[in-house]
Amino acid sequence: MTLELGVLISGRGSNLAAILQAIDCGTLDARVRLVLSSRVDAPGLEKARLARVPSVTVDPRAHSDRMSFEQAMVDELRRAGCEWVVLAGFLRILGREFLEAFPSRILNIHPSLLPAFPGLDAQGQALASGVTETGCTVHVVDERIDHGPILGQRAVPIRPDDTRDALADRILACEHALLVETLASIARGELVVPGRVSERP
Ligand code: GRF
């Protein structure tokens, strides 16, 4: 099946770019129906424009509360025909109303081997903790931060002389591959996302 994607961003959008490139190359059977940014100045919006993908900014500051902000996002995503939502560097916590609008169809990419190092600066957390390995995770989003059924992980060794930025760059390269591979497996029907019934006969 072709995945009809809404990609949520707040910043750089390199994971968005990886998705767009994989679709372009034919390695991912998906369509980015909408790129939704929480920031009007997110550099990822330019990547959407260059790829001629529809994009919109939903600014939380323009809404009086979280429910109204999330309803505005749901309306945009539904209007665009999105069936799956990918959080690709989206820096807002999502509440129950948003999660229930796309049950078990919201995926997140996080730069650690969850459940280790959830939250901000996962790469710095890993480095400071002294572990010798970290990585990245794609998971289904639930009501807790960086939590929910894990769909895929990839390990990245930490080098003795690593800096936070060097480590973050190596993890990011793995994120791009893992996110595309996970989405492609779902599209091929090889990976059944927990909590939803496969559409395959
Ligand atoms: C990535 O490290 C992702 O794991 C995290 O936010 C970062 C987004 O990077 N959730 P980009 O905007 O996709 O380049």
Coordinates of N, CA and C and ligand atoms in Angstrom, one line a residue:
M1 N 0.8 -1.2 0.0 CA 0.0 0.0 0.0 C 0.9 1.3 0.0
T2 N 0.4 2.3 -0.6 CA 1.1 3.6 -0.6 C 0.7 4.3 0.7
L3 N 1.8 4.6 1.5 CA 1.5 5.4 2.7 C 1.2 6.8 2.4
E4 N 0.1 7.3 3.0 CA -0.2 8.7 2.8 C 0.3 9.5 4.0
L5 N 1.4 10.2 3.9 CA 2.1 10.7 5.1 C 1.8 12.2 5.3
G6 N 1.7 12.5 6.6 CA 1.9 13.9 7.1 C 3.2 13.9 7.9
V7 N 4.1 14.8 7.5 CA 5.4 14.9 8.3 C 5.4 16.2 9.1
L8 N 5.6 16.0 10.4 CA 5.6 17.1 11.3 C 7.0 17.5 11.7
I9 N 7.3 18.8 11.5 CA 8.7 19.2 11.7 C 8.7 20.5 12.6
S10 N 9.8 20.8 13.2 CA 10.0 22.1 13.8 C 11.3 22.8 13.4
G11 N 12.1 22.0 12.7 CA 13.5 22.6 12.4 C 14.0 22.2 11.1
R12 N 15.3 21.6 11.1 CA 16.1 21.4 10.0 C 15.4 20.5 8.9
G13 N 14.7 19.4 9.3 CA 14.0 18.6 8.3 C 14.9 17.6 7.5
S14 N 16.0 17.2 8.1 CA 16.8 16.2 7.3 C 16.1 14.8 7.3
N15 N 15.4 14.5 8.3 CA 14.6 13.2 8.2 C 13.5 13.3 7.1
L16 N 12.9 14.5 7.0 CA 11.9 14.8 6.0 C 12.6 14.6 4.6
A17 N 13.8 15.2 4.5 CA 14.5 15.1 3.2 C 14.8 13.6 2.8
A18 N 15.1 12.8 3.9 CA 15.4 11.4 3.6 C 14.2 10.7 3.1
I19 N 13.0 11.0 3.7 CA 11.8 10.4 3.2 C 11.5 10.8 1.7
L20 N 11.6 12.1 1.5 CA 11.4 12.6 0.1 C 12.3 12.0 -0.9
Q21 N 13.6 11.8 -0.5 CA 14.5 11.2 -1.4 C 14.2 9.8 -1.7
A22 N 13.8 9.0 -0.7 CA 13.5 7.6 -0.8 C 12.3 7.4 -1.7
I23 N 11.3 8.3 -1.6 CA 10.1 8.3 -2.4 C 10.5 8.5 -3.9
D24 N 11.4 9.5 -4.0 CA 11.9 9.9 -5.4 C 12.6 8.7 -6.0
C25 N 13.4 8.0 -5.2 CA 14.2 6.9 -5.8 C 13.4 5.7 -6.0
G26 N 12.2 5.6 -5.4 CA 11.4 4.4 -5.6 C 11.6 3.4 -4.5
T27 N 12.4 3.7 -3.5 CA 12.6 2.7 -2.4 C 11.5 2.8 -1.3
L28 N 10.7 3.8 -1.4 CA 9.6 3.9 -0.4 C 8.3 4.3 -1.1
D29 N 7.4 3.4 -0.9 CA 6.1 3.5 -1.5 C 5.2 4.4 -0.6
A30 N 5.3 5.7 -0.8 CA 4.6 6.7 0.1 C 4.4 8.0 -0.7
R31 N 3.6 8.8 -0.2 CA 3.4 10.2 -0.7 C 3.4 11.1 0.5
V32 N 4.1 12.2 0.5 CA 4.0 13.2 1.5 C 2.9 14.1 1.1
R33 N 1.8 13.9 1.8 CA 0.6 14.7 1.5 C 0.7 16.1 2.1
L34 N 1.4 16.2 3.2 CA 1.6 17.5 3.9 C 2.8 17.6 4.8
V35 N 3.5 18.6 4.7 CA 4.6 18.9 5.7 C 4.0 20.0 6.7
L36 N 3.9 19.7 7.9 CA 3.3 20.6 8.9 C 4.4 21.0 9.9
S37 N 4.6 22.3 9.9 CA 5.6 22.9 10.8 C 5.0 23.6 12.0
S38 N 5.6 23.5 13.1 CA 5.1 24.3 14.3 C 5.8 25.7 14.3
R39 N 6.8 25.9 13.3 CA 7.5 27.1 13.3 C 7.6 27.6 11.9
V40 N 7.3 28.9 11.7 CA 7.2 29.5 10.3 C 8.6 29.6 9.7
D41 N 9.7 29.6 10.6 CA 11.0 29.7 10.1 C 11.8 28.4 10.1
A42 N 11.1 27.3 10.2 CA 11.8 26.0 10.2 C 12.5 25.8 8.8
P43 N 13.8 25.5 8.8 CA 14.5 25.3 7.5 C 13.9 24.2 6.7
G44 N 13.3 23.2 7.4 CA 12.7 22.1 6.7 C 11.6 22.5 5.7
L45 N 10.9 23.6 6.0 CA 9.9 24.1 5.1 C 10.4 24.4 3.6
E46 N 11.7 24.8 3.6 CA 12.3 25.0 2.3 C 12.5 23.7 1.5
K47 N 12.8 22.7 2.3 CA 13.0 21.3 1.7 C 11.6 20.9 1.1
A48 N 10.5 21.2 1.8 CA 9.2 20.8 1.2 C 8.9 21.6 0.0
R49 N 9.2 22.9 0.0 CA 9.0 23.7 -1.2 C 9.8 23.2 -2.4
L50 N 11.0 22.9 -2.2 CA 11.9 22.5 -3.3 C 11.3 21.2 -3.9
A51 N 10.8 20.3 -3.0 CA 10.2 19.0 -3.5 C 8.8 19.2 -4.0
R52 N 8.3 20.4 -4.0 CA 6.9 20.7 -4.4 C 5.9 19.9 -3.6
V53 N 6.1 19.8 -2.3 CA 5.2 19.2 -1.4 C 4.4 20.2 -0.7
P54 N 3.1 20.1 -0.5 CA 2.3 21.1 0.2 C 2.8 21.2 1.7
S55 N 2.9 22.4 2.2 CA 3.3 22.6 3.5 C 2.5 23.7 4.2
V56 N 2.5 23.7 5.5 CA 1.7 24.6 6.3 C 2.4 24.8 7.6
T57 N 2.2 26.0 8.2 CA 2.7 26.2 9.6 C 1.5 26.4 10.5
V58 N 1.5 25.6 11.5 CA 0.5 25.8 12.6 C 1.2 26.2 13.8
D59 N 1.1 27.5 14.1 CA 1.9 28.1 15.2 C 1.1 28.0 16.5
P60 N 1.7 27.3 17.5 CA 1.0 27.1 18.8 C 0.7 28.5 19.4
R61 N 1.5 29.5 19.1 CA 1.3 30.8 19.8 C 0.0 31.5 19.2
A62 N -0.5 31.0 18.1 CA -1.7 31.6 17.6 C -3.0 30.9 18.2
H63 N -2.8 30.0 19.1 CA -3.9 29.2 19.7 C -3.9 29.5 21.2
S64 N -5.1 29.5 21.7 CA -5.2 29.9 23.2 C -4.9 28.7 24.0
D65 N -5.0 27.5 23.5 CA -4.7 26.3 24.4 C -4.2 25.1 23.5
R66 N -3.8 24.1 24.1 CA -3.2 23.0 23.3 C -4.3 22.2 22.5
M67 N -5.5 22.2 23.1 CA -6.5 21.5 22.3 C -6.9 22.1 21.0
S68 N -6.9 23.5 21.0 CA -7.2 24.2 19.8 C -6.1 24.1 18.8
F69 N -4.8 24.1 19.3 CA -3.6 24.0 18.5 C -3.7 22.6 17.8
E70 N -3.9 21.6 18.6 CA -3.9 20.2 18.1 C -5.1 20.0 17.1
Q71 N -6.2 20.6 17.4 CA -7.4 20.4 16.5 C -7.0 21.0 15.1
A72 N -6.3 22.2 15.2 CA -6.0 22.8 13.9 C -5.0 21.9 13.1
M73 N -4.1 21.2 13.8 CA -3.2 20.3 13.1 C -4.0 19.1 12.5
V74 N -4.9 18.6 13.3 CA -5.7 17.4 12.9 C -6.5 17.8 11.6
D75 N -7.1 19.0 11.7 CA -7.9 19.5 10.5 C -7.0 19.6 9.3
E76 N -5.8 20.2 9.4 CA -4.9 20.3 8.2 C -4.5 18.9 7.7
L77 N -4.2 18.0 8.6 CA -3.7 16.7 8.2 C -4.8 15.9 7.5
R78 N -6.0 16.0 8.1 CA -7.2 15.3 7.5 C -7.5 15.9 6.1
R79 N -7.5 17.2 6.1 CA -7.9 17.9 4.8 C -6.9 17.5 3.7
A80 N -5.7 17.3 4.0 CA -4.6 16.9 3.0 C -4.7 15.4 2.7
G81 N -5.5 14.6 3.5 CA -5.6 13.2 3.2 C -4.5 12.3 3.8
C82 N -3.9 12.8 4.9 CA -2.8 12.1 5.6 C -3.5 10.9 6.4
E83 N -2.8 9.8 6.3 CA -3.3 8.6 7.1 C -2.3 8.2 8.1
W84 N -1.0 8.6 7.9 CA 0.1 8.3 8.8 C 0.7 9.6 9.2
V85 N 1.2 9.8 10.4 CA 1.9 11.0 10.8 C 3.3 10.6 11.3
V86 N 4.3 11.3 10.7 CA 5.6 11.0 11.2 C 6.1 12.3 11.9
L87 N 6.6 12.1 13.1 CA 7.2 13.2 13.9 C 8.7 13.2 13.5
A88 N 9.1 14.2 12.8 CA 10.5 14.2 12.3 C 11.2 15.5 12.9
G89 N 11.5 15.4 14.2 CA 12.0 16.6 14.8 C 11.0 17.6 15.1
F90 N 9.8 17.1 15.6 CA 8.7 18.0 16.0 C 8.8 18.2 17.5
L91 N 9.0 19.5 17.9 CA 9.3 19.8 19.3 C 8.1 20.1 20.1
R92 N 7.0 19.5 19.9 CA 5.8 19.7 20.8 C 5.4 18.3 21.3
I93 N 4.9 18.4 22.5 CA 4.3 17.1 23.1 C 2.8 17.0 22.7
L94 N 2.4 15.9 22.2 CA 1.1 15.7 21.7 C 0.1 15.1 22.7
G95 N -1.1 15.7 22.8 CA -2.0 15.2 23.8 C -2.9 14.1 23.2
R96 N -3.8 13.7 24.1 CA -4.7 12.5 23.8 C -5.5 12.8 22.5
E97 N -6.1 14.0 22.4 CA -7.0 14.3 21.3 C -6.2 14.0 19.9
F98 N -5.0 14.5 19.9 CA -4.3 14.3 18.6 C -4.0 12.9 18.4
L99 N -3.5 12.2 19.5 CA -3.2 10.8 19.3 C -4.4 9.9 18.9
E100 N -5.6 10.3 19.4 CA -6.8 9.5 19.1 C -7.3 9.8 17.7
A101 N -6.8 10.9 17.1 CA -7.2 11.2 15.7 C -6.5 10.3 14.7
F102 N -5.3 9.8 15.1 CA -4.6 8.9 14.2 C -4.1 7.7 15.1
P103 N -5.1 6.8 15.5 CA -4.7 5.8 16.5 C -3.6 4.8 15.9
S104 N -2.5 4.7 16.6 CA -1.4 3.8 16.2 C -0.9 4.1 14.9
R105 N -1.1 5.3 14.4 CA -0.5 5.7 13.1 C 0.4 6.9 13.2
I106 N 0.9 7.2 14.4 CA 1.8 8.3 14.6 C 3.1 7.7 15.0
L107 N 4.2 8.0 14.2 CA 5.5 7.4 14.5 C 6.5 8.5 14.8
N108 N 7.5 8.2 15.6 CA 8.5 9.2 16.0 C 9.9 8.6 15.8
I109 N 10.8 9.4 15.4 CA 12.2 9.0 15.4 C 12.9 9.7 16.5
H110 N 13.7 8.9 17.2 CA 14.4 9.5 18.4 C 15.9 9.1 18.4
P111 N 16.8 10.0 18.7 CA 18.2 9.7 18.6 C 18.8 9.0 19.8
S112 N 18.2 7.9 20.2 CA 18.8 7.0 21.3 C 18.2 5.6 21.1
L113 N 18.8 4.7 21.8 CA 18.2 3.3 21.9 C 17.2 3.3 23.0
L114 N 16.0 3.8 22.7 CA 14.9 3.8 23.8 C 14.7 2.4 24.4
P115 N 14.5 2.2 25.7 CA 14.0 3.3 26.6 C 15.2 4.2 27.2
A116 N 16.4 4.0 26.7 CA 17.5 4.8 27.3 C 17.4 6.2 26.7
F117 N 17.7 7.2 27.5 CA 17.8 8.6 27.1 C 16.7 9.2 26.3
P118 N 15.5 9.2 26.9 CA 14.4 9.9 26.3 C 14.6 11.4 26.5
G119 N 13.8 12.2 25.8 CA 13.8 13.7 26.0 C 14.9 14.4 25.2
L120 N 15.2 15.6 25.7 CA 16.1 16.5 24.9 C 17.5 16.0 25.0
D121 N 18.3 16.3 24.0 CA 19.7 16.1 23.9 C 20.1 14.6 24.3
A122 N 19.4 13.7 23.6 CA 19.7 12.3 23.9 C 21.1 11.9 23.6
Q123 N 21.7 12.6 22.6 CA 23.1 12.3 22.2 C 24.1 12.7 23.4
G124 N 23.8 13.9 23.9 CA 24.6 14.4 25.0 C 24.4 13.6 26.3
Q125 N 23.2 13.1 26.5 CA 22.9 12.3 27.6 C 23.7 11.0 27.5
A126 N 23.8 10.4 26.3 CA 24.5 9.1 26.1 C 26.0 9.3 26.4
L127 N 26.5 10.4 25.8 CA 27.9 10.7 26.0 C 28.3 10.9 27.5
A128 N 27.5 11.6 28.2 CA 27.7 11.9 29.6 C 27.6 10.7 30.5
S129 N 26.8 9.7 30.0 CA 26.5 8.6 30.9 C 27.7 7.5 30.9
G130 N 28.5 7.6 29.8 CA 29.7 6.7 29.7 C 29.3 5.4 29.0
V131 N 28.2 5.3 28.4 CA 27.9 4.0 27.7 C 28.8 4.0 26.4
T132 N 28.9 2.8 25.9 CA 29.8 2.6 24.7 C 29.0 2.5 23.5
E133 N 27.7 2.5 23.6 CA 26.8 2.3 22.4 C 25.5 3.1 22.6
T134 N 25.1 3.8 21.6 CA 23.8 4.4 21.6 C 23.2 4.1 20.2
G135 N 22.3 5.0 19.7 CA 21.7 4.7 18.4 C 20.4 5.5 18.2
C136 N 19.5 4.9 17.5 CA 18.2 5.6 17.2 C 17.1 4.6 17.2
T137 N 15.9 5.1 17.4 CA 14.7 4.3 17.5 C 13.5 4.9 16.7
V138 N 12.8 4.1 16.0 CA 11.5 4.5 15.5 C 10.4 3.8 16.3
H139 N 9.5 4.5 16.8 CA 8.4 3.9 17.7 C 7.1 4.6 17.4
V140 N 6.0 3.8 17.8 CA 4.7 4.4 17.7 C 4.5 5.3 18.9
V141 N 3.9 6.4 18.7 CA 3.8 7.4 19.8 C 2.6 7.2 20.7
D142 N 2.9 7.2 22.0 CA 1.8 7.2 23.0 C 1.8 8.4 23.8
E143 N 1.1 8.4 25.0 CA 1.0 9.7 25.7 C 2.2 10.1 26.5
R144 N 3.2 9.2 26.6 CA 4.4 9.5 27.3 C 5.5 10.0 26.3
I145 N 6.4 10.8 26.8 CA 7.5 11.3 25.9 C 8.4 10.2 25.4
D146 N 8.7 10.2 24.1 CA 9.6 9.2 23.5 C 9.3 7.8 24.1
H147 N 8.0 7.4 24.0 CA 7.6 6.1 24.5 C 6.5 5.6 23.6
G148 N 6.4 4.2 23.6 CA 5.4 3.5 22.8 C 6.1 2.4 22.1
P149 N 5.3 1.5 21.5 CA 5.8 0.3 20.9 C 7.0 0.6 19.9
I150 N 8.1 -0.1 20.1 CA 9.3 0.1 19.2 C 9.2 -0.7 17.9
L151 N 9.4 0.0 16.8 CA 9.3 -0.6 15.5 C 10.7 -1.0 14.9
G152 N 11.7 -0.2 15.3 CA 13.0 -0.5 14.8 C 14.0 0.3 15.5
Q153 N 15.2 -0.3 15.6 CA 16.4 0.4 16.3 C 17.6 0.1 15.5
R154 N 18.6 1.0 15.6 CA 19.9 0.8 15.0 C 20.9 1.3 16.0
A155 N 22.0 0.5 16.2 CA 23.0 0.9 17.2 C 24.1 1.7 16.6
V156 N 24.7 2.6 17.3 CA 25.8 3.4 16.9 C 26.9 3.3 18.0
P157 N 28.1 2.8 17.7 CA 29.1 2.8 18.8 C 29.6 4.2 19.1
I158 N 29.9 4.4 20.4 CA 30.5 5.7 20.9 C 32.0 5.5 20.9
R159 N 32.7 6.4 20.3 CA 34.2 6.3 20.3 C 34.8 7.0 21.5
P160 N 36.0 6.5 21.9 CA 36.6 7.1 23.1 C 36.7 8.6 23.0
D161 N 37.1 9.1 21.8 CA 37.3 10.6 21.6 C 36.1 11.3 21.0
D162 N 34.9 10.7 21.2 CA 33.8 11.3 20.5 C 33.4 12.7 21.1
T163 N 32.9 13.6 20.2 CA 32.3 14.8 20.7 C 30.8 14.6 20.5
R164 N 30.0 15.5 21.1 CA 28.6 15.4 21.0 C 28.1 15.6 19.5
D165 N 28.8 16.5 18.8 CA 28.4 16.8 17.5 C 28.7 15.7 16.5
A166 N 29.9 15.1 16.7 CA 30.3 14.0 15.8 C 29.4 12.8 16.0
L167 N 29.1 12.5 17.3 CA 28.2 11.4 17.6 C 26.8 11.7 17.0
A168 N 26.3 12.9 17.2 CA 25.0 13.3 16.7 C 24.9 13.1 15.1
D169 N 26.0 13.5 14.4 CA 26.0 13.3 13.0 C 25.9 11.9 12.6
R170 N 26.7 11.0 13.3 CA 26.7 9.6 13.0 C 25.3 9.0 13.3
I171 N 24.7 9.4 14.4 CA 23.3 8.9 14.7 C 22.3 9.4 13.6
L172 N 22.5 10.6 13.2 CA 21.5 11.2 12.3 C 21.5 10.4 10.9
A173 N 22.7 10.0 10.5 CA 22.8 9.2 9.3 C 22.1 7.9 9.4
C174 N 22.2 7.3 10.6 CA 21.4 6.1 10.9 C 19.9 6.3 11.0
E175 N 19.6 7.5 11.6 CA 18.1 7.8 11.6 C 17.5 7.8 10.3
H176 N 18.2 8.5 9.3 CA 17.6 8.6 8.0 C 17.3 7.2 7.4
A177 N 18.3 6.3 7.5 CA 18.2 5.0 7.0 C 17.1 4.2 7.7
L178 N 17.1 4.3 9.0 CA 16.1 3.5 9.8 C 14.7 4.0 9.6
L179 N 14.5 5.3 9.5 CA 13.2 5.8 9.3 C 12.6 5.4 7.9
V180 N 13.4 5.5 6.9 CA 13.0 5.1 5.6 C 12.7 3.6 5.5
E181 N 13.6 2.8 6.1 CA 13.5 1.3 6.1 C 12.2 0.9 6.8
T182 N 11.9 1.6 8.0 CA 10.8 1.2 8.8 C 9.5 1.5 8.0
L183 N 9.4 2.7 7.4 CA 8.3 3.1 6.6 C 8.1 2.2 5.4
A184 N 9.2 1.8 4.8 CA 9.1 1.0 3.6 C 8.6 -0.4 4.0
S185 N 9.0 -0.9 5.2 CA 8.5 -2.2 5.6 C 7.0 -2.2 5.9
I186 N 6.6 -1.1 6.5 CA 5.1 -0.9 6.7 C 4.4 -0.9 5.4
A187 N 4.9 -0.1 4.4 CA 4.2 0.0 3.1 C 4.2 -1.4 2.4
R188 N 5.2 -2.2 2.6 CA 5.2 -3.5 1.9 C 4.4 -4.5 2.7
G189 N 3.9 -4.1 3.9 CA 3.1 -5.0 4.7 C 3.9 -6.0 5.4
E190 N 5.2 -5.8 5.5 CA 6.1 -6.8 6.2 C 6.1 -6.4 7.7
L191 N 5.9 -5.2 8.0 CA 5.9 -4.8 9.4 C 4.5 -4.3 9.8
V192 N 3.8 -5.1 10.7 CA 2.5 -4.7 11.1 C 2.6 -3.9 12.4
V193 N 2.1 -2.7 12.3 CA 2.2 -1.8 13.5 C 1.2 -2.2 14.6
P194 N 1.8 -2.4 15.8 CA 0.9 -2.9 16.9 C -0.3 -2.0 17.1
G195 N -1.4 -2.5 17.4 CA -2.6 -1.7 17.7 C -3.5 -1.4 16.5
R196 N -3.1 -1.9 15.4 CA -4.0 -1.7 14.2 C -4.0 -3.0 13.4
V197 N -5.1 -3.2 12.7 CA -5.3 -4.5 12.0 C -4.7 -4.2 10.6
S198 N -3.9 -5.2 10.1 CA -3.3 -5.1 8.8 C -4.3 -5.0 7.7
E199 N -4.0 -4.2 6.7 CA -5.0 -4.0 5.6 C -4.8 -5.1 4.6
R200 N -3.8 -5.9 4.8 CA -3.6 -7.0 3.8 C -4.6 -8.1 4.1
P201 N -5.0 -8.8 3.0 CA -6.0 -9.9 3.2 C -5.3 -11.1 4.0
Ligands
GRF1 C1 16.5 14.1 14.9 O1 17.6 13.8 15.6 C2 15.3 13.3 15.5 O2 15.7 12.1 16.0 C3 14.9 14.2 16.6 O3 15.0 15.5 16.2 C4 16.0 15.5 15.1 C5 15.4 16.1 13.9 O4 16.3 16.3 12.9 N1 13.5 13.8 17.0 P1 15.8 16.8 11.5 O5 15.0 18.0 11.7 O6 15.0 15.7 10.9 O7 17.1 17.1 10.7

